[in-house]
């Protein structure tokens, strides 16, 4: 019975329904918004918008994770320790910069289309991951580090077998923040020429078609929640293996 | 055998260890004592090259440790510290197996070794699959010692391993370490600031002050012929006589004059005998004979003889 209380169990089917079955809701939207024709956004299918949107988020988050974790590793090595204060400041200050502003700044630099969105998402996505990688690797206790070294683990073995597994829950939390922010920011990417679930929202706003705004927002919202729940579940699984001393 | 040969290490202008030379014989238990900042931990950590010596040579069984790759050297040396440093995400079995696995022992032998060590450290076999945070501080330190012993190292380095434990657990672990030392014959270098711990465990004691060796000798030599006032004070000052009594056994002083009462064992320390005399309000205690024959006794005046 407890499994039924898991929100993922009904939110995931809801997302699938919204992506594939939106036309079923046509009478509902037609009744609620009689002036809108067609009542369902039809320039692209929601599935196509979703796949493109999710693609942006996945690619940019993957790149952000590789760069963020990589920089986090470098700054926590003995030879890279000089970079640490700089990167820490950058990650903290950078995150106070609104993601929309990053997107806006990417346009004059890279023009319209998918490029500025990808770049803005990646750059902004690095920050929370880097911050958490620094915190996670930095929080491995000095005793554990010393023991690893004294047992004769090589620097690479210490990183792979001790530091990264212990930092994994914290790093994952950073990736989670990054992905969730990017799902939202990618929607705004529609304004600069990226094809995302923001298309019906932006198009609806521009043309005064509230029904489209509602449809787009509903899909983006459920997508974000499902993703967040998925990360929460993954995090719980990781923490079970990495109980702190 | 561990040889330190004119070893120095300085941080900035300050010498942490300067011109340190001493030799610990194979199978000996050497305590390195001294006040905080005397360089005792630095000395220990130079032996497994957690710190590289600034000058001088360190040899283990005649081999210069500088000539070995660091990781290979460390896998041959057991290391246990006060804060233990068990890997929190590994089971107890995996923690113990750290060095054997690094040395690529066959898995069967690794498993067998884990069982051996759990029984050597008198730990429940069910501890195997637990995680460090599920154990008490004393149990964690036992695992720390088991991990240090796992690959049967020639040398065991210990840095105040029992410093954070309660007195009862600490005493139990000291006894066990003493027993393990006797049964395995490992060369042990043991850092402590607790002189009683050093006197109880060590065959030989190195007294450090400001990074220099002040005196090196057996507990008896340090108590009877302290090199200077610093050593005398460090060994206990006014209570030095009592420490001396703690090192000697009743058996050395027993007289063939039986007296009534509950006999004490011949291996009781003279300090404990004195304590018993005070408690029983008597100046002569019966002593059980070692062989089982007629016992003897020990008197107050025998303690000072």
Coordinates of C-alpha atoms in Angstrom, one line a residue, chain A:
Chain A
X1 CA 0.0 0.0 0.0
X2 CA 2.9 2.3 0.8
X3 CA 4.0 2.1 -2.8
X4 CA 0.8 3.7 -3.9
X5 CA 1.7 6.8 -1.9
X6 CA 4.8 7.3 -4.0
X7 CA 3.9 10.4 -6.1
X8 CA 6.1 9.2 -8.9
X9 CA 3.7 6.3 -9.5
X10 CA 0.9 8.7 -10.7
X11 CA 3.0 11.7 -11.8
X12 CA 4.9 9.7 -14.4
X13 CA 1.7 8.4 -16.1
X14 CA 0.3 12.0 -15.9
X15 CA 3.4 13.2 -17.8
X16 CA 3.0 10.5 -20.4
X17 CA -0.7 11.4 -20.8
X18 CA 0.0 15.1 -21.3
X19 CA 2.7 14.3 -23.9
X20 CA 0.6 11.8 -25.9
X21 CA -3.0 12.4 -25.0
X22 CA -3.3 16.2 -25.0
X23 CA -5.8 16.1 -27.9
X24 CA -8.2 14.1 -25.6
X25 CA -8.5 17.3 -23.6
X26 CA -9.7 19.3 -26.6
X27 CA -13.4 19.5 -25.5
X28 CA -12.2 20.7 -22.1
X29 CA -10.0 23.5 -23.5
X30 CA -12.7 24.4 -26.2
X31 CA -15.2 24.9 -23.4
X32 CA -12.9 26.8 -21.2
X33 CA -11.4 29.0 -23.9
X34 CA -14.1 29.4 -26.6
X35 CA -12.2 32.1 -28.5
X36 CA -9.1 30.0 -29.0
X37 CA -8.8 28.0 -32.3
X38 CA -7.6 25.4 -32.4
X39 CA -8.1 24.9 -28.6
X40 CA -4.9 22.7 -28.4
X41 CA -1.5 24.1 -29.4
X42 CA -0.8 22.5 -32.7
X43 CA 2.4 23.9 -34.3
X44 CA 4.4 21.0 -32.9
X45 CA 3.3 17.9 -31.0
X46 CA 4.0 18.1 -27.3
X47 CA 6.0 15.0 -27.5
X48 CA 8.3 16.6 -30.1
X49 CA 8.6 19.7 -28.0
X50 CA 9.3 17.6 -24.9
X51 CA 12.0 15.5 -26.6
X52 CA 13.8 18.7 -27.9
X53 CA 13.4 20.3 -24.5
X54 CA 14.7 17.3 -22.6
X55 CA 17.5 17.0 -25.1
X56 CA 18.7 20.5 -24.3
X57 CA 18.5 19.8 -20.6
X58 CA 20.2 16.4 -20.8
X59 CA 23.0 17.6 -23.0
X60 CA 23.7 20.8 -21.2
X61 CA 23.5 19.1 -17.8
X62 CA 25.8 16.3 -18.9
X63 CA 28.3 18.9 -20.1
X64 CA 27.9 20.9 -16.9
X65 CA 28.3 17.8 -14.8
X66 CA 31.5 16.8 -16.5
X67 CA 33.0 20.3 -16.3
X68 CA 31.7 21.0 -12.8
X69 CA 32.9 17.7 -11.3
X70 CA 36.1 18.0 -13.2
X71 CA 36.8 21.5 -11.9
X72 CA 35.8 20.3 -8.4
X73 CA 38.3 17.5 -8.6
X74 CA 41.1 19.8 -9.8
X75 CA 40.5 22.4 -7.1
X76 CA 40.6 19.7 -4.4
X77 CA 44.0 18.2 -5.6
X78 CA 47.1 19.4 -3.8
X79 CA 48.4 20.9 -7.1
X80 CA 45.1 22.6 -7.9
X81 CA 44.4 24.1 -4.4
X82 CA 45.3 27.6 -5.6
X83 CA 42.2 27.6 -7.8
X84 CA 39.8 26.6 -5.1
X85 CA 39.1 30.1 -3.6
X86 CA 38.5 31.5 -7.0
X87 CA 36.2 28.7 -8.1
X88 CA 34.3 28.8 -4.9
X89 CA 33.7 32.5 -5.2
X90 CA 32.7 32.1 -8.8
X91 CA 30.3 29.3 -8.1
X92 CA 28.6 31.3 -5.3
X93 CA 28.5 34.7 -7.0
X94 CA 27.5 33.1 -10.3
X95 CA 24.5 31.5 -8.8
X96 CA 23.1 34.8 -7.6
X97 CA 23.0 35.8 -11.3
X98 CA 19.5 35.0 -12.7
X99 CA 19.6 32.3 -15.3
X100 CA 17.4 34.5 -17.6
X101 CA 20.1 37.1 -17.6
X102 CA 22.7 34.5 -18.6
X103 CA 20.4 33.6 -21.5
X104 CA 19.9 37.2 -22.5
X105 CA 23.7 37.8 -22.5
X106 CA 24.3 34.7 -24.6
X107 CA 22.2 36.1 -27.5
X108 CA 24.5 39.0 -28.4
X109 CA 27.4 36.6 -28.1
X110 CA 26.1 33.7 -30.1
X111 CA 23.1 34.9 -32.0
X112 CA 19.6 33.3 -32.2
X113 CA 18.9 29.6 -32.4
X114 CA 19.8 26.6 -30.3
X115 CA 23.4 27.7 -29.6
X116 CA 22.8 30.5 -27.0
X117 CA 20.3 28.3 -25.1
X118 CA 22.8 25.4 -25.0
X119 CA 25.6 27.6 -23.9
X120 CA 23.6 29.5 -21.3
X121 CA 22.2 26.3 -19.8
X122 CA 25.6 24.6 -19.7
X123 CA 27.4 27.6 -18.1
X124 CA 24.7 28.2 -15.5
X125 CA 24.4 24.5 -14.9
X126 CA 28.1 24.2 -13.9
X127 CA 27.7 26.5 -10.9
X128 CA 25.6 24.3 -8.5
X129 CA 27.5 21.2 -9.5
X130 CA 30.9 22.8 -9.0
X131 CA 29.8 24.2 -5.7
X132 CA 28.5 20.9 -4.4
X133 CA 31.5 19.0 -5.8
X134 CA 33.9 21.3 -3.9
X135 CA 31.7 20.9 -0.7
X136 CA 31.3 17.2 -1.1
X137 CA 35.0 16.3 -1.8
X138 CA 36.1 18.9 0.7
X139 CA 33.9 17.3 3.5
X140 CA 35.7 13.9 3.4
X141 CA 37.2 13.8 6.9
X142 CA 40.9 14.3 7.2
X143 CA 41.2 11.0 9.1
X144 CA 39.7 9.1 6.2
X145 CA 42.0 10.9 3.7
X146 CA 45.0 10.2 5.9
X147 CA 44.1 6.5 6.3
X148 CA 43.6 6.1 2.5
X149 CA 47.0 7.6 1.9
X150 CA 48.7 5.6 4.7
X151 CA 47.2 2.3 3.5
X152 CA 49.0 2.8 0.2
X153 CA 46.1 3.8 -2.1
X154 CA 47.4 5.7 -5.1
X155 CA 46.1 9.3 -5.6
X156 CA 43.8 8.0 -8.3
X157 CA 42.5 5.1 -6.2
X158 CA 41.8 7.6 -3.3
X159 CA 39.8 9.8 -5.6
X160 CA 37.9 6.9 -7.3
X161 CA 37.3 4.7 -4.3
X162 CA 37.2 7.1 -1.3
X163 CA 36.6 10.7 -2.2
X164 CA 34.1 10.5 -5.1
X165 CA 31.9 7.8 -3.5
X166 CA 31.7 9.8 -0.2
X167 CA 31.0 13.0 -2.1
X168 CA 28.5 11.4 -4.4
X169 CA 25.3 12.3 -2.5
X170 CA 26.4 15.9 -2.3
X171 CA 27.4 16.0 -6.0
X172 CA 24.1 14.4 -7.0
X173 CA 22.2 17.1 -5.0
X174 CA 24.1 19.7 -7.1
X175 CA 23.2 18.0 -10.3
X176 CA 19.6 17.9 -9.2
X177 CA 19.5 21.7 -8.6
X178 CA 21.2 22.2 -11.9
X179 CA 18.8 20.1 -13.9
X180 CA 15.7 21.5 -12.3
X181 CA 16.9 25.1 -13.0
X182 CA 17.7 24.1 -16.5
X183 CA 14.3 22.7 -17.2
X184 CA 12.8 26.1 -16.3
X185 CA 15.5 28.1 -18.2
X186 CA 15.2 26.0 -21.3
X187 CA 11.5 27.0 -21.6
X188 CA 12.6 30.6 -21.8
X189 CA 15.1 29.5 -24.6
X190 CA 12.0 29.6 -26.9
X191 CA 12.3 33.4 -26.9
X192 CA 15.8 33.2 -28.5
X193 CA 14.9 30.5 -31.1
X194 CA 15.3 27.2 -29.3
X195 CA 12.5 24.6 -29.8
X196 CA 11.3 23.7 -26.3
X197 CA 8.1 23.4 -24.2
X198 CA 8.4 27.1 -23.9
X199 CA 7.1 27.5 -27.5
X200 CA 3.4 27.2 -26.6
X201 CA 3.9 29.4 -23.5
X202 CA 5.7 32.2 -25.3
X203 CA 3.5 31.9 -28.4
X204 CA 0.4 31.9 -26.2
X205 CA 1.5 35.0 -24.3
X206 CA 2.4 36.9 -27.5
X207 CA -0.9 36.0 -29.2
X208 CA -3.1 36.2 -26.2
X209 CA -4.0 32.5 -26.2
X210 CA -4.1 31.6 -22.6
X211 CA -5.0 28.0 -23.4
X212 CA -1.6 27.4 -25.0
X213 CA 0.2 29.0 -22.0
X214 CA -1.6 26.7 -19.7
X215 CA -0.9 23.6 -21.8
X216 CA 2.8 24.4 -22.0
X217 CA 3.2 25.3 -18.4
X218 CA 1.4 22.2 -17.3
X219 CA 3.8 19.9 -19.2
X220 CA 6.9 21.8 -18.0
X221 CA 5.7 21.8 -14.4
X222 CA 5.0 18.1 -14.3
X223 CA 8.3 17.4 -16.2
X224 CA 10.2 19.3 -13.5
X225 CA 8.4 17.6 -10.6
X226 CA 8.9 14.1 -12.1
X227 CA 12.6 14.8 -12.6
X228 CA 13.0 16.1 -9.1
X229 CA 11.3 13.0 -7.6
X230 CA 13.6 10.8 -9.7
X231 CA 16.7 12.5 -8.3
X232 CA 15.3 12.3 -4.8
X233 CA 14.9 8.6 -5.2
X234 CA 18.4 8.2 -6.7
X235 CA 19.8 10.3 -3.8
X236 CA 18.2 8.1 -1.2
X237 CA 19.7 5.1 -2.8
X238 CA 23.2 6.6 -2.8
X239 CA 23.0 7.8 0.8
X240 CA 22.2 4.3 1.9
X241 CA 25.6 3.1 0.6
X242 CA 27.4 6.2 1.9
X243 CA 26.3 6.6 5.5
X244 CA 28.6 9.1 7.1
X245 CA 30.7 8.4 10.1

